[in-house]
Amino acid sequence: MNRRSFLSAFDSYFFVPSSARVAAPPVSDIQRPTSTLAPQTVWGEEEAKHLVRRATFGASKKLVNYVQGLGLQGAVNKLLISLSAPNPPQNATEDNFSNPTDSWTIKANANGESNGQRLNSLRAWWFGLMLEQDYSKPEGFNVREKMTLFWHNHFVTESQIVDEAHYCYQYNALLRKNAIGSYRTLLEEITVNPAMLRYLNGDSNTAFNPNENYGRELLELFSIGKGPQTADPIGDYTFYNEDDVKAATRVLTGWRHQVQADNTISSYFTPQFHDQKAKQFSARFKNYIIQPAGETEYKTLVDMILTQSEDPLAAAKFICRRLYRYFVYYQIDQFTEDNIIAPLAQTLFNSNFEFKPVLQQLFLSQHFYDVLNRGCVIKNPIDYVAGVCKEFDVDTNGSVDTPQAKYNAWFKLYEEAMEMQLNLLDPPGVSGWAGYGQEPSYHEYWINSDTMYQRKGFTDHIVTGVDANGLMLSIHPLDFLKKNLSQAEIIDARVMIDKITGFLLPAVLPLTQAQKDILLFDALLMGLSTDPNYWTTNWSKYTANGSTMEVTQMLNSFFTYLLAMPEYHLS
């Protein structure tokens, strides 16, 4: 696929003057790279920018410079530092913002209206965590929130079904706690997590009335994956069969959830509802038998799935493929399967299913930084919205006067991503968002006539200001220019355009001279002049007398155009 080809179908949504529309420069179809997991040796701004944008949610020039200065090994080490849990979410109705630990998460259950307010504060709070890029803080450059979203799409629950903010917060905290930790532990804990018990009916699964929902999804979506269905016998899915679903369901009988006296949520085991007999699995799991052991059987089940498959690495390969499609690219050809997925899976298996060594191996590899893996992924809505905010230092933290205003800002940005069809806490179904895992198009599912309208609307408005309940969120083009470019670079319009597009757009998609001319004459100069010095004259007037009106109008026009270019949608 040509990197730009899919987006070209939506040309009408991009701000390109009809009289000057140009075709994308010829770029050969993307070939999958033949680079391996051998250590990457080249490290510069482009490599730092690629790591920051793929492993977090966008980056300012200042952050990219900082990460570049760490060196590759230092950057990856910092990215993978384990963090302490953040202060919990709050809302103005119930909590005292002056005490950051006073939170509805430790208070009694609420009525419907309050529950909705709590869920919205949870969404806003989470978006705020994704926006952090103060590298003086450990969380300022860290993979944790990117991995928390990965696990949310993998171990899916939906707040509309769970329907209790306490449960949703505890679930979210579980994903964050184990973000780069043990896959085994996360599989165990999510299996008896109250939100998951409620979402996939584990709380109604008994020996007398088995409910297969979670047992089936555990095998199909959460742990080992559904391979090609065999012709004979029917109900055999390469890595497990229908008898294994039934046996897993029997293992999982008897689990319930409750709200305790201190308002915390917990799961508990009820022996009288548990199937007390031995559970026999198929040849797909080497005819493994789980003996009666009550409330510890689910851990044995997880261990069996991870280690007793006919293919010892089947479960490890399954999750490494999901990880690869999340961080690198959606196509996995035979070379990638043999030289990237299999070695990563072996690393996961050898590390007792700890994720940090796998991420370290990937982020230090030549394959991750291969030019064929850059600028080839359509940004998901959160990457798109948060990326704009982080690249332009849209301040939703330091300059906002009150904690409530911060939450208003974060919630508005969450709403923007929701309108682009990524609704935090509410994936469209148990399989997660199509853009992450649905064949054949994967990331292309993020783009359609509705989402393109929303994307362009967001970038059009944030140039001058998006209203977050009275607080205006803006990219402040003039400030962006002064923070990131020298006077010598700013005063020459062509140099300025090269510098800005060089940072904000993928370097592997160089603009043609015709595109640059449109950026200069139609966007920056607004069709008012054919002389590039028209910008120089107006900038000189601004520096001499401080009047911002002309340069602000020109920059607003320029960035409105730039952020609507197809290239800006690619990472």
Coordinates of N, CA and C in Angstrom, one line a residue, residues 151 154-155 183 187 214-228 236-241 244-245 248 281-286 301-322 325 337 341 348-349 353:
W151 N -3.9 -2.8 26.9 CA -4.6 -3.9 27.7 C -6.1 -3.7 27.7
H154 N -7.4 -5.2 24.8 CA -7.2 -6.6 24.8 C -8.1 -7.3 25.8
F155 N -8.1 -6.9 27.0 CA -9.0 -7.5 28.0 C -10.2 -6.5 28.2
Y183 N 2.4 -11.1 32.3 CA 1.2 -11.5 31.5 C 0.5 -12.6 32.3
L187 N -3.4 -12.2 33.4 CA -4.4 -13.1 33.0 C -5.1 -13.7 34.2
Y214 N -17.1 -16.2 29.5 CA -15.7 -15.8 29.8 C -14.7 -17.0 29.4
G215 N -15.1 -18.2 29.6 CA -14.3 -19.3 29.2 C -13.9 -19.3 27.7
R216 N -14.9 -18.9 26.9 CA -14.7 -18.9 25.5 C -13.8 -17.7 25.1
E217 N -14.1 -16.5 25.7 CA -13.3 -15.4 25.3 C -11.8 -15.5 25.9
L218 N -11.7 -16.1 27.0 CA -10.4 -16.3 27.6 C -9.5 -17.1 26.5
L219 N -10.0 -18.1 25.9 CA -9.3 -18.8 24.9 C -9.2 -18.1 23.6
E220 N -10.3 -17.6 23.1 CA -10.3 -17.0 21.8 C -9.7 -15.7 21.7
L221 N -9.8 -14.8 22.7 CA -9.4 -13.4 22.5 C -8.3 -13.0 23.5
F222 N -8.3 -13.6 24.7 CA -7.4 -13.1 25.8 C -6.1 -13.8 25.9
S223 N -6.0 -15.1 25.5 CA -4.8 -15.8 25.9 C -4.1 -16.5 24.8
I224 N -4.7 -17.4 24.0 CA -4.0 -18.2 23.0 C -4.5 -18.0 21.6
G225 N -5.7 -17.5 21.4 CA -6.2 -17.2 20.1 C -6.8 -18.3 19.4
K226 N -7.7 -17.9 18.5 CA -8.4 -18.9 17.7 C -7.7 -19.0 16.3
G227 N -7.2 -20.2 16.1 CA -6.5 -20.4 14.8 C -7.5 -20.8 13.7
P228 N -7.1 -21.3 12.6 CA -8.0 -21.7 11.5 C -8.8 -22.9 12.0
D236 N -13.0 -27.5 16.3 CA -11.6 -27.5 16.6 C -11.0 -26.3 16.0
Y237 N -10.4 -25.5 16.8 CA -9.9 -24.2 16.3 C -8.3 -24.1 16.3
T238 N -7.7 -25.2 16.1 CA -6.2 -25.3 16.0 C -5.6 -25.3 17.4
F239 N -5.9 -24.3 18.2 CA -5.2 -24.2 19.5 C -6.1 -24.7 20.6
Y240 N -7.4 -24.8 20.4 CA -8.3 -25.4 21.4 C -9.5 -25.8 20.7
N241 N -10.4 -26.5 21.4 CA -11.7 -26.9 20.7 C -12.8 -26.7 21.7
D244 N -12.6 -27.9 25.2 CA -11.7 -27.1 26.1 C -12.5 -25.9 26.6
V245 N -13.4 -25.3 25.8 CA -14.2 -24.2 26.3 C -15.1 -24.7 27.4
A248 N -12.8 -25.3 30.5 CA -12.4 -24.0 31.1 C -13.6 -23.4 31.9
F281 N -8.9 -31.7 29.6 CA -8.7 -30.9 28.4 C -8.3 -31.8 27.2
S282 N -8.3 -31.3 26.0 CA -8.1 -32.0 24.8 C -6.6 -32.2 24.5
A283 N -6.4 -32.9 23.4 CA -5.0 -33.1 22.9 C -4.4 -31.7 22.5
R284 N -5.2 -30.7 22.3 CA -4.6 -29.4 22.0 C -3.8 -28.9 23.2
F285 N -4.1 -29.4 24.4 CA -3.4 -29.1 25.6 C -2.8 -30.3 26.2
K286 N -2.4 -31.3 25.4 CA -1.7 -32.5 25.8 C -2.6 -33.3 26.8
L301 N -5.4 -23.2 35.4 CA -5.9 -23.0 34.0 C -5.1 -22.0 33.2
V302 N -4.8 -20.9 33.8 CA -3.9 -19.9 33.1 C -2.5 -20.5 32.8
D303 N -1.9 -21.2 33.8 CA -0.6 -21.8 33.6 C -0.7 -22.9 32.5
M304 N -1.8 -23.7 32.4 CA -1.9 -24.7 31.4 C -2.0 -24.0 30.0
I305 N -2.7 -22.9 29.9 CA -2.9 -22.3 28.6 C -1.5 -21.7 28.1
L306 N -0.7 -21.2 29.0 CA 0.5 -20.6 28.7 C 1.6 -21.6 28.4
T307 N 1.6 -22.8 29.0 CA 2.7 -23.7 28.9 C 2.4 -25.1 28.4
Q308 N 1.2 -25.5 28.3 CA 0.8 -26.9 28.0 C 0.2 -27.0 26.6
S309 N 0.3 -26.0 25.7 CA -0.2 -26.1 24.4 C 0.7 -27.1 23.5
E310 N 0.1 -27.6 22.5 CA 0.9 -28.4 21.5 C 2.1 -27.6 21.0
D311 N 1.8 -26.3 20.7 CA 2.9 -25.4 20.4 C 3.3 -24.7 21.7
P312 N 4.4 -25.0 22.3 CA 4.8 -24.4 23.6 C 4.7 -22.8 23.6
L313 N 4.9 -22.2 22.4 CA 4.9 -20.7 22.3 C 3.6 -20.2 21.8
A314 N 2.6 -21.0 21.6 CA 1.3 -20.5 21.0 C 0.8 -19.3 21.7
A315 N 0.6 -19.3 23.0 CA 0.1 -18.2 23.7 C 1.0 -17.0 23.7
A316 N 2.3 -17.2 23.8 CA 3.3 -16.1 23.7 C 3.3 -15.4 22.3
K317 N 3.2 -16.2 21.3 CA 3.1 -15.7 19.9 C 1.8 -14.9 19.7
F318 N 0.7 -15.4 20.3 CA -0.6 -14.7 20.1 C -0.5 -13.3 20.7
I319 N 0.0 -13.1 21.9 CA 0.0 -11.8 22.5 C 1.1 -10.9 21.8
C320 N 2.2 -11.5 21.4 CA 3.3 -10.7 20.7 C 2.8 -10.2 19.3
R321 N 1.9 -11.0 18.7 CA 1.3 -10.4 17.4 C 0.5 -9.2 17.7
R322 N -0.3 -9.3 18.8 CA -1.2 -8.1 19.1 C -0.3 -6.9 19.5
R325 N 1.2 -5.4 16.2 CA 0.3 -4.6 15.5 C 0.0 -3.3 16.2
E337 N 6.9 -13.0 11.0 CA 6.5 -14.1 12.0 C 7.7 -14.9 12.5
I341 N 8.2 -12.1 15.5 CA 7.2 -12.6 16.5 C 7.8 -13.8 17.3
L348 N 9.5 -13.7 25.8 CA 8.3 -13.7 26.8 C 8.3 -15.0 27.6
F349 N 8.4 -16.1 26.9 CA 8.3 -17.4 27.5 C 9.5 -17.6 28.5
F353 N 7.0 -14.9 31.3 CA 5.9 -14.1 30.8 C 5.9 -12.7 31.4

